[in-house]
PDB file of C-alpha atoms in Angstrom:
ATOM      1  CA  UNK A   1       0.017  -0.032   0.008  1.00 39.00           C
ATOM      2  CA  UNK A   2       2.764   2.386   0.941  1.00 40.00           C
ATOM      3  CA  UNK A   3       4.718   1.683  -2.310  1.00 39.00           C
ATOM      4  CA  UNK A   4       1.770   2.495  -4.517  1.00 39.00           C
ATOM      5  CA  UNK A   5       1.289   5.844  -2.769  1.00 36.00           C
ATOM      6  CA  UNK A   6       4.828   7.027  -3.644  1.00 38.00           C
ATOM      7  CA  UNK A   7       4.850   5.780  -7.239  1.00 39.00           C
ATOM      8  CA  UNK A   8       4.962   8.754  -9.575  1.00 40.00           C
ATOM      9  CA  UNK A   9       5.173  11.425  -6.855  1.00 42.00           C
ATOM     10  CA  UNK A  10       8.957  11.774  -6.612  1.00 43.00           C
ATOM     11  CA  UNK A  11      10.779  13.173  -9.487  1.00 44.00           C
ATOM     12  CA  UNK A  12      14.070  11.484 -10.264  1.00 46.00           C
ATOM     13  CA  UNK A  13      17.030  13.831  -9.664  1.00 44.00           C
ATOM     14  CA  UNK A  14      19.265  13.985 -12.705  1.00 49.00           C
ATOM     15  CA  UNK A  15      22.016  15.844 -10.912  1.00 52.00           C
ATOM     16  CA  UNK A  16      23.397  15.482  -7.368  1.00 50.00           C
ATOM     17  CA  UNK A  17      22.073  18.208  -5.151  1.00 49.00           C
ATOM     18  CA  UNK A  18      19.203  19.078  -7.506  1.00 47.00           C
ATOM     19  CA  UNK A  19      16.083  20.295  -5.703  1.00 49.00           C
ATOM     20  CA  UNK A  20      12.844  18.411  -6.049  1.00 47.00           C
ATOM     21  CA  UNK A  21      11.105  21.490  -7.344  1.00 50.00           C
ATOM     22  CA  UNK A  22      13.721  22.068  -9.977  1.00 51.00           C
ATOM     23  CA  UNK A  23      13.290  18.519 -11.340  1.00 49.00           C
ATOM     24  CA  UNK A  24       9.537  18.854 -11.441  1.00 50.00           C
ATOM     25  CA  UNK A  25       9.848  22.242 -13.218  1.00 53.00           C
ATOM     26  CA  UNK A  26      12.022  20.657 -15.910  1.00 52.00           C
ATOM     27  CA  UNK A  27       9.334  18.031 -16.564  1.00 56.00           C
ATOM     28  CA  UNK A  28       6.547  20.653 -16.807  1.00 53.00           C
ATOM     29  CA  UNK A  29       5.118  21.013 -20.412  1.00 55.00           C
ATOM     30  CA  UNK A  30       5.678  24.814 -20.325  1.00 56.00           C
ATOM     31  CA  UNK A  31       9.424  24.232 -19.757  1.00 55.00           C
ATOM     32  CA  UNK A  32       9.651  22.103 -22.910  1.00 54.00           C
ATOM     33  CA  UNK A  33       8.155  24.832 -25.062  1.00 66.00           C
ATOM     34  CA  UNK A  34      10.500  27.171 -26.949  1.00 79.00           C
ATOM     35  CA  UNK A  35      10.020  30.761 -25.919  1.00 81.00           C
ATOM     36  CA  UNK A  36       8.942  33.346 -28.484  1.00 84.00           C
ATOM     37  CA  UNK A  37      11.819  35.716 -29.006  1.00 86.00           C
ATOM     38  CA  UNK A  38       9.543  38.690 -28.957  1.00 87.00           C
ATOM     39  CA  UNK A  39       8.118  37.581 -25.539  1.00 83.00           C
ATOM     40  CA  UNK A  40      11.683  37.319 -24.230  1.00 84.00           C
ATOM     41  CA  UNK A  41      12.339  40.847 -25.420  1.00 86.00           C
ATOM     42  CA  UNK A  42       9.044  42.039 -23.733  1.00 83.00           C
ATOM     43  CA  UNK A  43      10.133  40.355 -20.530  1.00 82.00           C
ATOM     44  CA  UNK A  44      13.449  42.140 -20.657  1.00 82.00           C
ATOM     45  CA  UNK A  45      11.698  45.476 -21.262  1.00 82.00           C
ATOM     46  CA  UNK A  46       9.333  44.870 -18.356  1.00 80.00           C
ATOM     47  CA  UNK A  47      12.227  44.007 -16.072  1.00 79.00           C
ATOM     48  CA  UNK A  48      14.193  47.090 -17.187  1.00 77.00           C
ATOM     49  CA  UNK A  49      11.200  49.381 -16.542  1.00 76.00           C
ATOM     50  CA  UNK A  50      10.535  47.748 -13.190  1.00 72.00           C
ATOM     51  CA  UNK A  51      14.117  48.249 -12.250  1.00 66.00           C
ATOM     52  CA  UNK A  52      13.643  52.009 -12.572  1.00 64.00           C
ATOM     53  CA  UNK A  53      11.032  51.814  -9.899  1.00 61.00           C
ATOM     54  CA  UNK A  54       8.015  52.418 -12.105  1.00 64.00           C
ATOM     55  CA  UNK A  55       5.336  50.019 -13.320  1.00 72.00           C
ATOM     56  CA  UNK A  56       5.456  49.361 -17.067  1.00 78.00           C
ATOM     57  CA  UNK A  57       2.614  51.058 -18.961  1.00 80.00           C
ATOM     58  CA  UNK A  58       1.458  50.491 -22.454  1.00 83.00           C
ATOM     59  CA  UNK A  59       2.991  53.782 -23.638  1.00 82.00           C
ATOM     60  CA  UNK A  60       6.353  52.841 -22.023  1.00 82.00           C
ATOM     61  CA  UNK A  61       6.363  49.571 -23.944  1.00 84.00           C
ATOM     62  CA  UNK A  62       5.231  51.187 -27.249  1.00 83.00           C
ATOM     63  CA  UNK A  63       8.147  53.688 -26.972  1.00 84.00           C
ATOM     64  CA  UNK A  64      10.472  50.613 -26.870  1.00 84.00           C
ATOM     65  CA  UNK A  65       8.982  49.350 -30.102  1.00 88.00           C
ATOM     66  CA  UNK A  66       6.201  47.025 -29.023  1.00 88.00           C
ATOM     67  CA  UNK A  67       2.827  47.293 -30.763  1.00 89.00           C
ATOM     68  CA  UNK A  68      -0.421  47.018 -28.814  1.00 88.00           C
ATOM     69  CA  UNK A  69      -1.038  43.610 -30.533  1.00 89.00           C
ATOM     70  CA  UNK A  70       2.376  42.330 -29.502  1.00 89.00           C
ATOM     71  CA  UNK A  71       1.797  43.428 -25.889  1.00 87.00           C
ATOM     72  CA  UNK A  72      -1.535  41.676 -25.760  1.00 89.00           C
ATOM     73  CA  UNK A  73      -0.194  38.555 -27.486  1.00 89.00           C
ATOM     74  CA  UNK A  74       3.123  38.164 -25.565  1.00 87.00           C
ATOM     75  CA  UNK A  75       2.340  39.661 -22.135  1.00 87.00           C
ATOM     76  CA  UNK A  76       1.236  36.380 -20.495  1.00 88.00           C
ATOM     77  CA  UNK A  77       4.372  34.624 -21.678  1.00 87.00           C
ATOM     78  CA  UNK A  78       6.563  37.569 -20.736  1.00 86.00           C
ATOM     79  CA  UNK A  79       5.116  37.460 -17.220  1.00 85.00           C
ATOM     80  CA  UNK A  80       5.914  33.702 -16.917  1.00 86.00           C
ATOM     81  CA  UNK A  81       9.545  34.433 -18.065  1.00 83.00           C
ATOM     82  CA  UNK A  82       9.865  37.147 -15.442  1.00 79.00           C
ATOM     83  CA  UNK A  83       8.395  34.900 -12.679  1.00 80.00           C
ATOM     84  CA  UNK A  84      10.903  32.168 -13.574  1.00 79.00           C
ATOM     85  CA  UNK A  85      13.862  34.448 -13.502  1.00 75.00           C
ATOM     86  CA  UNK A  86      12.870  36.598 -10.593  1.00 72.00           C
ATOM     87  CA  UNK A  87      15.473  36.773  -7.787  1.00 71.00           C
ATOM     88  CA  UNK A  88      14.873  38.951  -4.754  1.00 68.00           C
ATOM     89  CA  UNK A  89      17.954  40.547  -3.250  1.00 62.00           C
ATOM     90  CA  UNK A  90      17.651  41.605   0.281  1.00 63.00           C
ATOM     91  CA  UNK A  91      20.017  44.009   1.892  1.00 60.00           C
ATOM     92  CA  UNK A  92      20.960  43.011   5.417  1.00 60.00           C
ATOM     93  CA  UNK A  93      19.026  44.907   8.040  1.00 68.00           C
ATOM     94  CA  UNK A  94      22.039  45.556  10.166  1.00 76.00           C
ATOM     95  CA  UNK A  95      25.770  45.119  10.524  1.00 81.00           C
ATOM     96  CA  UNK A  96      27.295  41.780   9.970  1.00 87.00           C
ATOM     97  CA  UNK A  97      29.645  40.236  12.583  1.00 89.00           C
ATOM     98  CA  UNK A  98      32.831  41.553  10.984  1.00 92.00           C
ATOM     99  CA  UNK A  99      31.393  45.066  10.844  1.00 92.00           C
ATOM    100  CA  UNK A 100      30.390  44.903  14.534  1.00 93.00           C
ATOM    101  CA  UNK A 101      33.957  43.924  15.421  1.00 94.00           C
ATOM    102  CA  UNK A 102      35.416  46.742  13.320  1.00 94.00           C
ATOM    103  CA  UNK A 103      33.095  49.228  14.927  1.00 94.00           C
ATOM    104  CA  UNK A 104      33.915  48.021  18.359  1.00 94.00           C
ATOM    105  CA  UNK A 105      37.625  48.292  17.557  1.00 94.00           C
ATOM    106  CA  UNK A 106      37.121  51.862  16.305  1.00 93.00           C
ATOM    107  CA  UNK A 107      34.951  52.623  19.405  1.00 92.00           C
ATOM    108  CA  UNK A 108      33.590  55.885  17.989  1.00 92.00           C
ATOM    109  CA  UNK A 109      30.338  57.077  19.446  1.00 91.00           C
ATOM    110  CA  UNK A 110      28.841  57.962  16.073  1.00 91.00           C
ATOM    111  CA  UNK A 111      29.573  54.489  14.686  1.00 90.00           C
ATOM    112  CA  UNK A 112      27.340  52.306  16.821  1.00 92.00           C
ATOM    113  CA  UNK A 113      26.849  48.758  15.474  1.00 91.00           C
ATOM    114  CA  UNK A 114      23.177  48.185  14.533  1.00 85.00           C
ATOM    115  CA  UNK A 115      21.407  44.873  14.095  1.00 84.00           C
ATOM    116  CA  UNK A 116      18.001  44.010  12.876  1.00 78.00           C
ATOM    117  CA  UNK A 117      15.309  43.671  15.455  1.00 76.00           C
ATOM    118  CA  UNK A 118      16.025  46.751  17.522  1.00 77.00           C
ATOM    119  CA  UNK A 119      13.040  48.970  18.131  1.00 79.00           C
ATOM    120  CA  UNK A 120      13.215  52.634  19.142  1.00 81.00           C
ATOM    121  CA  UNK A 121      13.346  52.349  22.952  1.00 87.00           C
ATOM    122  CA  UNK A 122      15.851  49.389  22.778  1.00 87.00           C
ATOM    123  CA  UNK A 123      18.045  51.332  20.407  1.00 88.00           C
ATOM    124  CA  UNK A 124      18.058  54.359  22.717  1.00 91.00           C
ATOM    125  CA  UNK A 125      19.173  52.148  25.634  1.00 93.00           C
ATOM    126  CA  UNK A 126      21.793  50.445  23.439  1.00 93.00           C
ATOM    127  CA  UNK A 127      23.072  53.869  22.370  1.00 94.00           C
ATOM    128  CA  UNK A 128      23.678  54.779  26.000  1.00 95.00           C
ATOM    129  CA  UNK A 129      25.494  51.564  26.633  1.00 96.00           C
ATOM    130  CA  UNK A 130      27.568  52.095  23.482  1.00 95.00           C
ATOM    131  CA  UNK A 131      28.565  55.570  24.768  1.00 96.00           C
ATOM    132  CA  UNK A 132      29.733  54.079  28.007  1.00 96.00           C
ATOM    133  CA  UNK A 133      31.753  51.428  26.145  1.00 96.00           C
ATOM    134  CA  UNK A 134      33.354  54.128  23.973  1.00 95.00           C
ATOM    135  CA  UNK A 135      34.258  56.110  27.102  1.00 96.00           C
ATOM    136  CA  UNK A 136      35.758  53.102  28.764  1.00 95.00           C
ATOM    137  CA  UNK A 137      37.744  52.191  25.635  1.00 95.00           C
ATOM    138  CA  UNK A 138      39.034  55.766  25.322  1.00 94.00           C
ATOM    139  CA  UNK A 139      40.183  55.620  28.970  1.00 93.00           C
ATOM    140  CA  UNK A 140      41.937  52.343  28.178  1.00 92.00           C
ATOM    141  CA  UNK A 141      43.694  53.956  25.221  1.00 90.00           C
ATOM    142  CA  UNK A 142      44.877  56.842  27.347  1.00 90.00           C
ATOM    143  CA  UNK A 143      45.988  54.729  30.337  1.00 85.00           C
ATOM    144  CA  UNK A 144      46.331  51.053  29.284  1.00 85.00           C
ATOM    145  CA  UNK A 145      46.248  49.093  32.499  1.00 83.00           C
ATOM    146  CA  UNK A 146      44.364  45.815  33.036  1.00 83.00           C
ATOM    147  CA  UNK A 147      41.543  47.123  35.131  1.00 87.00           C
ATOM    148  CA  UNK A 148      40.799  49.757  32.403  1.00 90.00           C
ATOM    149  CA  UNK A 149      40.859  46.860  29.888  1.00 91.00           C
ATOM    150  CA  UNK A 150      38.421  44.823  31.958  1.00 94.00           C
ATOM    151  CA  UNK A 151      36.167  47.875  32.444  1.00 95.00           C
ATOM    152  CA  UNK A 152      35.975  48.355  28.664  1.00 96.00           C
ATOM    153  CA  UNK A 153      35.201  44.661  28.183  1.00 96.00           C
ATOM    154  CA  UNK A 154      32.414  44.700  30.793  1.00 96.00           C
ATOM    155  CA  UNK A 155      30.899  47.778  29.118  1.00 97.00           C
ATOM    156  CA  UNK A 156      31.108  46.124  25.759  1.00 96.00           C
ATOM    157  CA  UNK A 157      29.432  42.979  27.152  1.00 96.00           C
ATOM    158  CA  UNK A 158      26.607  45.116  28.552  1.00 96.00           C
ATOM    159  CA  UNK A 159      26.178  46.801  25.219  1.00 96.00           C
ATOM    160  CA  UNK A 160      26.122  43.485  23.294  1.00 94.00           C
ATOM    161  CA  UNK A 161      23.396  42.131  25.622  1.00 93.00           C
ATOM    162  CA  UNK A 162      21.121  44.885  24.300  1.00 91.00           C
ATOM    163  CA  UNK A 163      21.541  43.666  20.729  1.00 90.00           C
ATOM    164  CA  UNK A 164      19.736  40.589  19.485  1.00 88.00           C
ATOM    165  CA  UNK A 165      22.863  38.507  19.122  1.00 89.00           C
ATOM    166  CA  UNK A 166      23.576  34.923  19.999  1.00 90.00           C
ATOM    167  CA  UNK A 167      25.851  34.445  22.961  1.00 93.00           C
ATOM    168  CA  UNK A 168      28.619  32.895  20.728  1.00 94.00           C
ATOM    169  CA  UNK A 169      28.393  36.013  18.489  1.00 93.00           C
ATOM    170  CA  UNK A 170      28.731  38.302  21.438  1.00 94.00           C
ATOM    171  CA  UNK A 171      31.619  36.277  22.756  1.00 95.00           C
ATOM    172  CA  UNK A 172      33.301  36.519  19.372  1.00 95.00           C
ATOM    173  CA  UNK A 173      33.218  40.292  19.472  1.00 95.00           C
ATOM    174  CA  UNK A 174      34.458  40.437  23.097  1.00 96.00           C
ATOM    175  CA  UNK A 175      37.252  38.027  22.324  1.00 96.00           C
ATOM    176  CA  UNK A 176      38.347  40.129  19.339  1.00 95.00           C
ATOM    177  CA  UNK A 177      38.449  43.331  21.417  1.00 95.00           C
ATOM    178  CA  UNK A 178      40.225  41.572  24.333  1.00 95.00           C
ATOM    179  CA  UNK A 179      42.881  40.168  21.969  1.00 94.00           C
ATOM    180  CA  UNK A 180      43.454  43.544  20.365  1.00 92.00           C
ATOM    181  CA  UNK A 181      43.740  45.259  23.803  1.00 91.00           C
ATOM    182  CA  UNK A 182      46.227  42.677  24.965  1.00 90.00           C
ATOM    183  CA  UNK A 183      48.228  42.852  21.755  1.00 88.00           C
ATOM    184  CA  UNK A 184      48.383  46.711  21.827  1.00 82.00           C
ATOM    185  CA  UNK A 185      49.586  46.673  25.454  1.00 81.00           C
ATOM    186  CA  UNK A 186      52.281  44.093  24.644  1.00 81.00           C
ATOM    187  CA  UNK A 187      53.397  46.115  21.603  1.00 77.00           C
ATOM    188  CA  UNK A 188      53.729  49.149  23.848  1.00 70.00           C
ATOM    189  CA  UNK A 189      51.493  51.278  21.670  1.00 61.00           C
ATOM    190  CA  UNK A 190      50.050  53.096  24.745  1.00 55.00           C
ATOM    191  CA  UNK A 191      53.246  53.379  26.762  1.00 50.00           C
TER     192      UNK A 191
END
């Protein structure tokens, strides 16, 4: 009974790592059809106009050389082509780990690391903690002794607790700052 249920539902994968949906898409009758070159051009025109931030109108397409008849005839196929090739690119909503480390090393008040998920009040509290860290780090740079170093690291840890970071990510930032502070003391940069 179980074997008959699965017969015909799984598409054979022709390549290692191929997704199930890709294999099913390749078997679809629409995928076997050869695209009309004019529909491909129309899809390109639609994508270009959409990239400018505006919706494509009939007059925009006619300026590009498409007649009303061509638009009516090829628009459904052009929309399918666009749907198949559409890729959404999302910009990160905040700093990545390396950027957070670089900003913590710079310790400038106006360069606070920002992550996604911070609302207004949480960001205000985080900004205060960031200022405290920057003050502690500046004190360490002026007078590099170990208790100043520890004070800066505690302030950084307090700030990082305000951000929506995993504990291992926060520890990575703290370790990078601690290593840099230790190295700068050993090199005698602050002496």
